[in-house]
PDB file of C-alpha atoms in Angstrom:
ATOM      1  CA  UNK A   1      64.457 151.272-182.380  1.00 91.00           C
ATOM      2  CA  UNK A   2      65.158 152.249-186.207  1.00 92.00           C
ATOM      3  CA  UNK A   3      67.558 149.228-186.508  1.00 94.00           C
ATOM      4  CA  UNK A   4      65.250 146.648-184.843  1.00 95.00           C
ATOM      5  CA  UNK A   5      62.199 147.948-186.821  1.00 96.00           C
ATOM      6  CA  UNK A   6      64.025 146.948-189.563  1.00 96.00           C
ATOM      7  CA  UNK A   7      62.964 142.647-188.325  1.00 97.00           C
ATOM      8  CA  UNK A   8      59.151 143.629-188.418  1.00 98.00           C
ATOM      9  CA  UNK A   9      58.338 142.108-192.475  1.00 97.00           C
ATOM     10  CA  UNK A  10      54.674 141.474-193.945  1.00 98.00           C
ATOM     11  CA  UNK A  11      53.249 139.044-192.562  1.00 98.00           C
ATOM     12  CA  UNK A  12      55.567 138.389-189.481  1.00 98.00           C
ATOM     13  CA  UNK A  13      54.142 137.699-186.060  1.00 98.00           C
ATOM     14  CA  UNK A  14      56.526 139.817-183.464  1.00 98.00           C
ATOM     15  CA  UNK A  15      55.974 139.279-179.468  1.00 97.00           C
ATOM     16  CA  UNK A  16      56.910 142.543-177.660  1.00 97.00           C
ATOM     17  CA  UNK A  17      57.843 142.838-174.186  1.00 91.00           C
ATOM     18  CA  UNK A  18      56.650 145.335-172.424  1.00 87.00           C
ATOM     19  CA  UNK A  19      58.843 148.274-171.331  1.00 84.00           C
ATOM     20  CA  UNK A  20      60.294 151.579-172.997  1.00 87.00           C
ATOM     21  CA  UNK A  21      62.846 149.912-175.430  1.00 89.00           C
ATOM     22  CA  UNK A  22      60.129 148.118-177.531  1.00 92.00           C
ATOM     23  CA  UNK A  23      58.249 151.232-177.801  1.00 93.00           C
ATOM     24  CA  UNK A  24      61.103 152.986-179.655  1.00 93.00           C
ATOM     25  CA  UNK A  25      60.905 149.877-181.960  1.00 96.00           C
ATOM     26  CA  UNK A  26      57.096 150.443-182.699  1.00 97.00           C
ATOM     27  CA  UNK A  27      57.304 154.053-183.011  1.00 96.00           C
ATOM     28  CA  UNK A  28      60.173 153.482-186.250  1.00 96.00           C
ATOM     29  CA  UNK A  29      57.592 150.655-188.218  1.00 98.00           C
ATOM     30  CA  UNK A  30      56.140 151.835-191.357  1.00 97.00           C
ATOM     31  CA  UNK A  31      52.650 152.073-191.228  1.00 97.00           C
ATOM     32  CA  UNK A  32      52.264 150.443-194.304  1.00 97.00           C
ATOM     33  CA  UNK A  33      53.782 147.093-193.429  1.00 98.00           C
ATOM     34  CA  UNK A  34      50.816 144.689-192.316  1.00 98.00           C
ATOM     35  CA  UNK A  35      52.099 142.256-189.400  1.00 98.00           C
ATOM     36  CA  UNK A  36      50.716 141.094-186.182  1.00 98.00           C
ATOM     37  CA  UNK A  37      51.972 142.583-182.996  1.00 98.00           C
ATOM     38  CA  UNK A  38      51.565 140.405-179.391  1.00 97.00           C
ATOM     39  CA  UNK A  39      52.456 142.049-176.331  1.00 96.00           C
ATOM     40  CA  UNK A  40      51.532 141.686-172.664  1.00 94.00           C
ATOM     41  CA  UNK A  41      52.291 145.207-172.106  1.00 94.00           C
ATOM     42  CA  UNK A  42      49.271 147.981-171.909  1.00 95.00           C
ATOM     43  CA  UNK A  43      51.391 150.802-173.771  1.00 96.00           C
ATOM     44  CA  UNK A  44      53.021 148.499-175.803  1.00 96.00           C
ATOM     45  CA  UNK A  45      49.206 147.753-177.133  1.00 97.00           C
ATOM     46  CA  UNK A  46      48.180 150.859-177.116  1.00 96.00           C
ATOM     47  CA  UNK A  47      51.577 151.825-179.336  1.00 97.00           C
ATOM     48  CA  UNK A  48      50.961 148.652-181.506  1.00 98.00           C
ATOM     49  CA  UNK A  49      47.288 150.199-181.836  1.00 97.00           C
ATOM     50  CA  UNK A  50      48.368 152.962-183.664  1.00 97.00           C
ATOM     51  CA  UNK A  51      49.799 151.378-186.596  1.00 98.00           C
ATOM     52  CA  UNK A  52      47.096 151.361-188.936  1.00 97.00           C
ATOM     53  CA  UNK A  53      47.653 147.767-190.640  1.00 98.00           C
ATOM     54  CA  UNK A  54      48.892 145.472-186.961  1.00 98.00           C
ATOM     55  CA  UNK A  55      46.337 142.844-186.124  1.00 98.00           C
ATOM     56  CA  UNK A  56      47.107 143.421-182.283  1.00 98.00           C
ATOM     57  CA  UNK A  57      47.047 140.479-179.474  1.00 96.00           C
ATOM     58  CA  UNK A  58      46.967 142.135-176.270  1.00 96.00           C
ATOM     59  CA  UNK A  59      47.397 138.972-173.726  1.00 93.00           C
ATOM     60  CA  UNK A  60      46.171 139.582-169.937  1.00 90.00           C
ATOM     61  CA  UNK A  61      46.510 138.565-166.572  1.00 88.00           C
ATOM     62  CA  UNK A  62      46.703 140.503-163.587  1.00 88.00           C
ATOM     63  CA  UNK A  63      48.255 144.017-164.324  1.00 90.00           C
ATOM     64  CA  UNK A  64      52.232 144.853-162.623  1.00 85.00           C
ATOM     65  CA  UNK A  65      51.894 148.169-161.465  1.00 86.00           C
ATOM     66  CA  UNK A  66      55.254 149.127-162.034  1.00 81.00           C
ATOM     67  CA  UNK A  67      55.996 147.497-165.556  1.00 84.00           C
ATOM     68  CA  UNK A  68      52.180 147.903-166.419  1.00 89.00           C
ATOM     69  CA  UNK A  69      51.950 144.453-167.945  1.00 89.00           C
ATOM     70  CA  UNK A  70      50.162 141.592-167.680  1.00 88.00           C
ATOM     71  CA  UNK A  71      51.385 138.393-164.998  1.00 85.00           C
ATOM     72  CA  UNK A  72      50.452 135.288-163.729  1.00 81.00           C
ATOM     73  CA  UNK A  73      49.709 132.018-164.565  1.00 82.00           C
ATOM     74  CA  UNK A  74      46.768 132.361-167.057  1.00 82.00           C
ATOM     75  CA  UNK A  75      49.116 135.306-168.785  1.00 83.00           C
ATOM     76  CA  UNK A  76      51.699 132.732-169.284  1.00 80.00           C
ATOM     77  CA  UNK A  77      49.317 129.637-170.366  1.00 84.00           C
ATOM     78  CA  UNK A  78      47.921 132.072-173.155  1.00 83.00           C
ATOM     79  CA  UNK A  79      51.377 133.037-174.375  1.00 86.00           C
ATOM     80  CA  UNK A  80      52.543 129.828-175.081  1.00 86.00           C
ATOM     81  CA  UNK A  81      49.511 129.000-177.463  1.00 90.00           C
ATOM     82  CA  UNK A  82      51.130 131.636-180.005  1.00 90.00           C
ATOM     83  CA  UNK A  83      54.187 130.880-182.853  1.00 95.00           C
ATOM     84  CA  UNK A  84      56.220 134.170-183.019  1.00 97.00           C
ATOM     85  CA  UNK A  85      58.988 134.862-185.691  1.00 98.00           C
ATOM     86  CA  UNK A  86      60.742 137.595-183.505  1.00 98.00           C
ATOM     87  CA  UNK A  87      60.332 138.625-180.226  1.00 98.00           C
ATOM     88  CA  UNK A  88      62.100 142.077-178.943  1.00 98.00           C
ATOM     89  CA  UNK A  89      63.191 141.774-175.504  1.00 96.00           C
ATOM     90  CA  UNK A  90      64.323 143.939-172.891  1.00 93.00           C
ATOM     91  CA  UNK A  91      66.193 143.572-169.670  1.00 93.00           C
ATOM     92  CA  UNK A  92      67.175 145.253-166.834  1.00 91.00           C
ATOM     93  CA  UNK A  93      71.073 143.977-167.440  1.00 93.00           C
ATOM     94  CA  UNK A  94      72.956 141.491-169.685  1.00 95.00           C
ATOM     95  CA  UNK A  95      76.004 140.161-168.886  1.00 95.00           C
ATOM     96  CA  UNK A  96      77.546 138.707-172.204  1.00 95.00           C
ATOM     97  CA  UNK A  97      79.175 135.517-170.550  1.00 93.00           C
ATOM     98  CA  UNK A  98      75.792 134.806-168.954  1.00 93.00           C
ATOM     99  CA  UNK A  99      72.633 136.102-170.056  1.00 95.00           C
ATOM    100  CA  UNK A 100      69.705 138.747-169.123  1.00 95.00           C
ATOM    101  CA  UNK A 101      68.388 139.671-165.575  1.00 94.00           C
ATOM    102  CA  UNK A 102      65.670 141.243-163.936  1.00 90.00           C
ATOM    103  CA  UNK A 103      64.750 143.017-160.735  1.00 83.00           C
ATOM    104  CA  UNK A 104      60.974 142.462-160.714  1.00 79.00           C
ATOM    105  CA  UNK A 105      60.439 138.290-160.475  1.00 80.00           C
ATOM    106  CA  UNK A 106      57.524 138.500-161.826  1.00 77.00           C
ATOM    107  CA  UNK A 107      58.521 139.605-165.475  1.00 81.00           C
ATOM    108  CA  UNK A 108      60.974 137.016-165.803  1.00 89.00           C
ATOM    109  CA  UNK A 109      58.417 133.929-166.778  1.00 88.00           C
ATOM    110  CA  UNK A 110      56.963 136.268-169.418  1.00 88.00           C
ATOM    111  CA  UNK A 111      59.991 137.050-170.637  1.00 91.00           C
ATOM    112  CA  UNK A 112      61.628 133.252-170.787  1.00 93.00           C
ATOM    113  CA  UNK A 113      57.794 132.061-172.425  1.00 93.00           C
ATOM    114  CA  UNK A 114      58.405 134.662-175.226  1.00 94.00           C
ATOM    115  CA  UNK A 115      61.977 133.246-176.322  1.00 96.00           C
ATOM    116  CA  UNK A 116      60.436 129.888-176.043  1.00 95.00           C
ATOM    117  CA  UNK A 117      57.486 130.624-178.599  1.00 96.00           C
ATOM    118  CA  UNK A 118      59.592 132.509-180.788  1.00 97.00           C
ATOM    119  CA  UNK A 119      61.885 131.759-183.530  1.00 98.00           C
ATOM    120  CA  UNK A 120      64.057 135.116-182.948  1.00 98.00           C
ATOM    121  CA  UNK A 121      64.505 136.463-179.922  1.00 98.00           C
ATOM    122  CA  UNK A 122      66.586 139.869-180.459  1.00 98.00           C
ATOM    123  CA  UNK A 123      67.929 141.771-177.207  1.00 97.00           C
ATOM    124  CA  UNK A 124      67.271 145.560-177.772  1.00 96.00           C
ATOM    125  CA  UNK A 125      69.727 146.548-174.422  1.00 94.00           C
ATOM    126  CA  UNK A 126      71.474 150.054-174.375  1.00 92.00           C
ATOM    127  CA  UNK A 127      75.114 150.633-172.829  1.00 92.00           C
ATOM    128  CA  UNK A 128      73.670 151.070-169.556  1.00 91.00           C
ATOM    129  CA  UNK A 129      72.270 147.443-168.814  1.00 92.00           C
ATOM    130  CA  UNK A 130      75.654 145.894-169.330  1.00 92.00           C
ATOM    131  CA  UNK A 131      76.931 147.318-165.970  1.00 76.00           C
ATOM    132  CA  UNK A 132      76.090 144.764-163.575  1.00 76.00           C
ATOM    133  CA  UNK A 133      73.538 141.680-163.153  1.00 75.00           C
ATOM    134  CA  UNK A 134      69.901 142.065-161.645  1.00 78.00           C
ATOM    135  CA  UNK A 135      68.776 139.984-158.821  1.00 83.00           C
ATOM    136  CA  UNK A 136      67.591 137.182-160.750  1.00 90.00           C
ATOM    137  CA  UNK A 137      68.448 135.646-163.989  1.00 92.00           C
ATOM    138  CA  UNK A 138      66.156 135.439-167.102  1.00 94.00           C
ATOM    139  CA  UNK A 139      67.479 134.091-170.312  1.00 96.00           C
ATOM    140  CA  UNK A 140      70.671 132.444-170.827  1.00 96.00           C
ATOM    141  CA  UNK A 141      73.412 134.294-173.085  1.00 95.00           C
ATOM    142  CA  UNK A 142      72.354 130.958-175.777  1.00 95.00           C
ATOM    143  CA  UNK A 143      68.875 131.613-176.089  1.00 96.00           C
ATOM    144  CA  UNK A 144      69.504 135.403-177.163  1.00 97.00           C
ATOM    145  CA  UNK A 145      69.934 135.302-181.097  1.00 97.00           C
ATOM    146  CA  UNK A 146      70.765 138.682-181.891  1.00 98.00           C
ATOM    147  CA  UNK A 147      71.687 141.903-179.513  1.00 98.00           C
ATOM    148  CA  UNK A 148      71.003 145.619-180.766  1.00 97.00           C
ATOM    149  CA  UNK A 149      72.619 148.471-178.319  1.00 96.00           C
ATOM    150  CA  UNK A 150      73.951 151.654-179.295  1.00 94.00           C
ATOM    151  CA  UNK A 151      77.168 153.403-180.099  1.00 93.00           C
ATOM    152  CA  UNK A 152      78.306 153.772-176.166  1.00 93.00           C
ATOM    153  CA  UNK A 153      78.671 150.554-174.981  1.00 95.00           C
ATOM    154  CA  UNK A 154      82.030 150.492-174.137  1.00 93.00           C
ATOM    155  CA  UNK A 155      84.454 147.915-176.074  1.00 94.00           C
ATOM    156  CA  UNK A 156      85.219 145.439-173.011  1.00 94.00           C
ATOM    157  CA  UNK A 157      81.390 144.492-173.800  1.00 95.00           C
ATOM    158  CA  UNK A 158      81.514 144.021-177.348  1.00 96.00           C
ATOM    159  CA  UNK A 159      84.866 141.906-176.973  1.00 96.00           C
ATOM    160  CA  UNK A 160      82.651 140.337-174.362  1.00 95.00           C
ATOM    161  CA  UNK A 161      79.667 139.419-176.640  1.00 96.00           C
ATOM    162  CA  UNK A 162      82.457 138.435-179.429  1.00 96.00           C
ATOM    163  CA  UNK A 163      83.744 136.062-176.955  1.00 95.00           C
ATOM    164  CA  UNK A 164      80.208 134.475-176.396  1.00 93.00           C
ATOM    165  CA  UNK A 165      79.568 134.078-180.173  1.00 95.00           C
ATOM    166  CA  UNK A 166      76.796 136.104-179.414  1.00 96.00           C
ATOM    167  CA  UNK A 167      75.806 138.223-182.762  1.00 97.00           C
ATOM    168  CA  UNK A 168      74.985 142.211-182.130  1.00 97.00           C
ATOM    169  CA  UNK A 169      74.381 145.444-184.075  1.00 96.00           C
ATOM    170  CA  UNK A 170      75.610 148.417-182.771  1.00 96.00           C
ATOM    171  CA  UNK A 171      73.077 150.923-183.675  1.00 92.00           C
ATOM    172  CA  UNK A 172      73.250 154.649-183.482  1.00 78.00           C
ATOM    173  CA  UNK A 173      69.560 154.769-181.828  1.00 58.00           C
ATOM    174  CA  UNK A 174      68.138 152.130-179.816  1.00 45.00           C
TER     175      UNK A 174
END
């Protein structure tokens, strides 16, 4: 979260997926920088809410119970009217050679309308997710710009991700 707070400037415009990971990225902005924060997630808003100078874009739909974010079609038609510089991504795996996956099919159209409106799209995945894929695929290993895990992943992954050109820092705190 430190590390990927780090990509939130003045002025940018970040999309945030919902979920735990992004949270740790919220909770490690300054509260002085003044940015714009877009989420579909309800405690991703309410975290965004918090920081005292974030214009915050909370985009609806009908609300997943389990993720506790916004889905369906009107969630997507609204995302796609916004320009992001970054968006922080999670997933529920990531295999290097192929790309992110998800359990719930619902998050994955949220998830593949974020990369598409963004300039950045920066995978915040700890050593855990790289285990095994998810039942269905989300974003391609290409459209990922930039990976942040931490210290644990084990080296087969990171010779992995070096094999896929696919840039990463490995963080002490994700």
């Amino acid at each position: 979260g430190r590390e990927a707070a780090n990509y939130v400037t003045p002025g940018s415009v970040v999309f945030f997926g919902p979920g735990t990971t992004p949270l740790a990225v919220i909770k490690h902005i300054s509260d002085d920088v003044e940015f714009t924060g877009v989420t579909t997630g309800l405690l991703t808003a309410v975290a965004l809410c918090n920081k005292p100078k974030a214009n915050v874009i909370h985009i609806g739909g009908t609300i997943h119970p389990s993720s506790l974010s916004s889905i369906h079609s009107i969630t997507m038609e609204f995302s796609t009217k916004f320009h992001a510089n970054i968006a922080f991504l999670s997933t529920k795996s990531f295999v290097p050679s192929q790309g992110t996956y998800e359990a719930l099919l619902p998050l994955i159209e949220i998830k593949k309308t974020a990369a598409e409106v963004s300039d950045q799209v920066i995978l915040l995945v700890d050593h855990s997710k790289f285990v095994n894929r998810s039942m269905c695929k989300a974003l391609s290993s290409d459209e990922i710009d930039l990976v942040i895990t931490d210290s644990q992943i084990d080296p087969t992954f990171v010779r992995q991700m070096e094999e896929n050109d696919i840039s990463y820092i490995i963080a002490e705190e994700i």
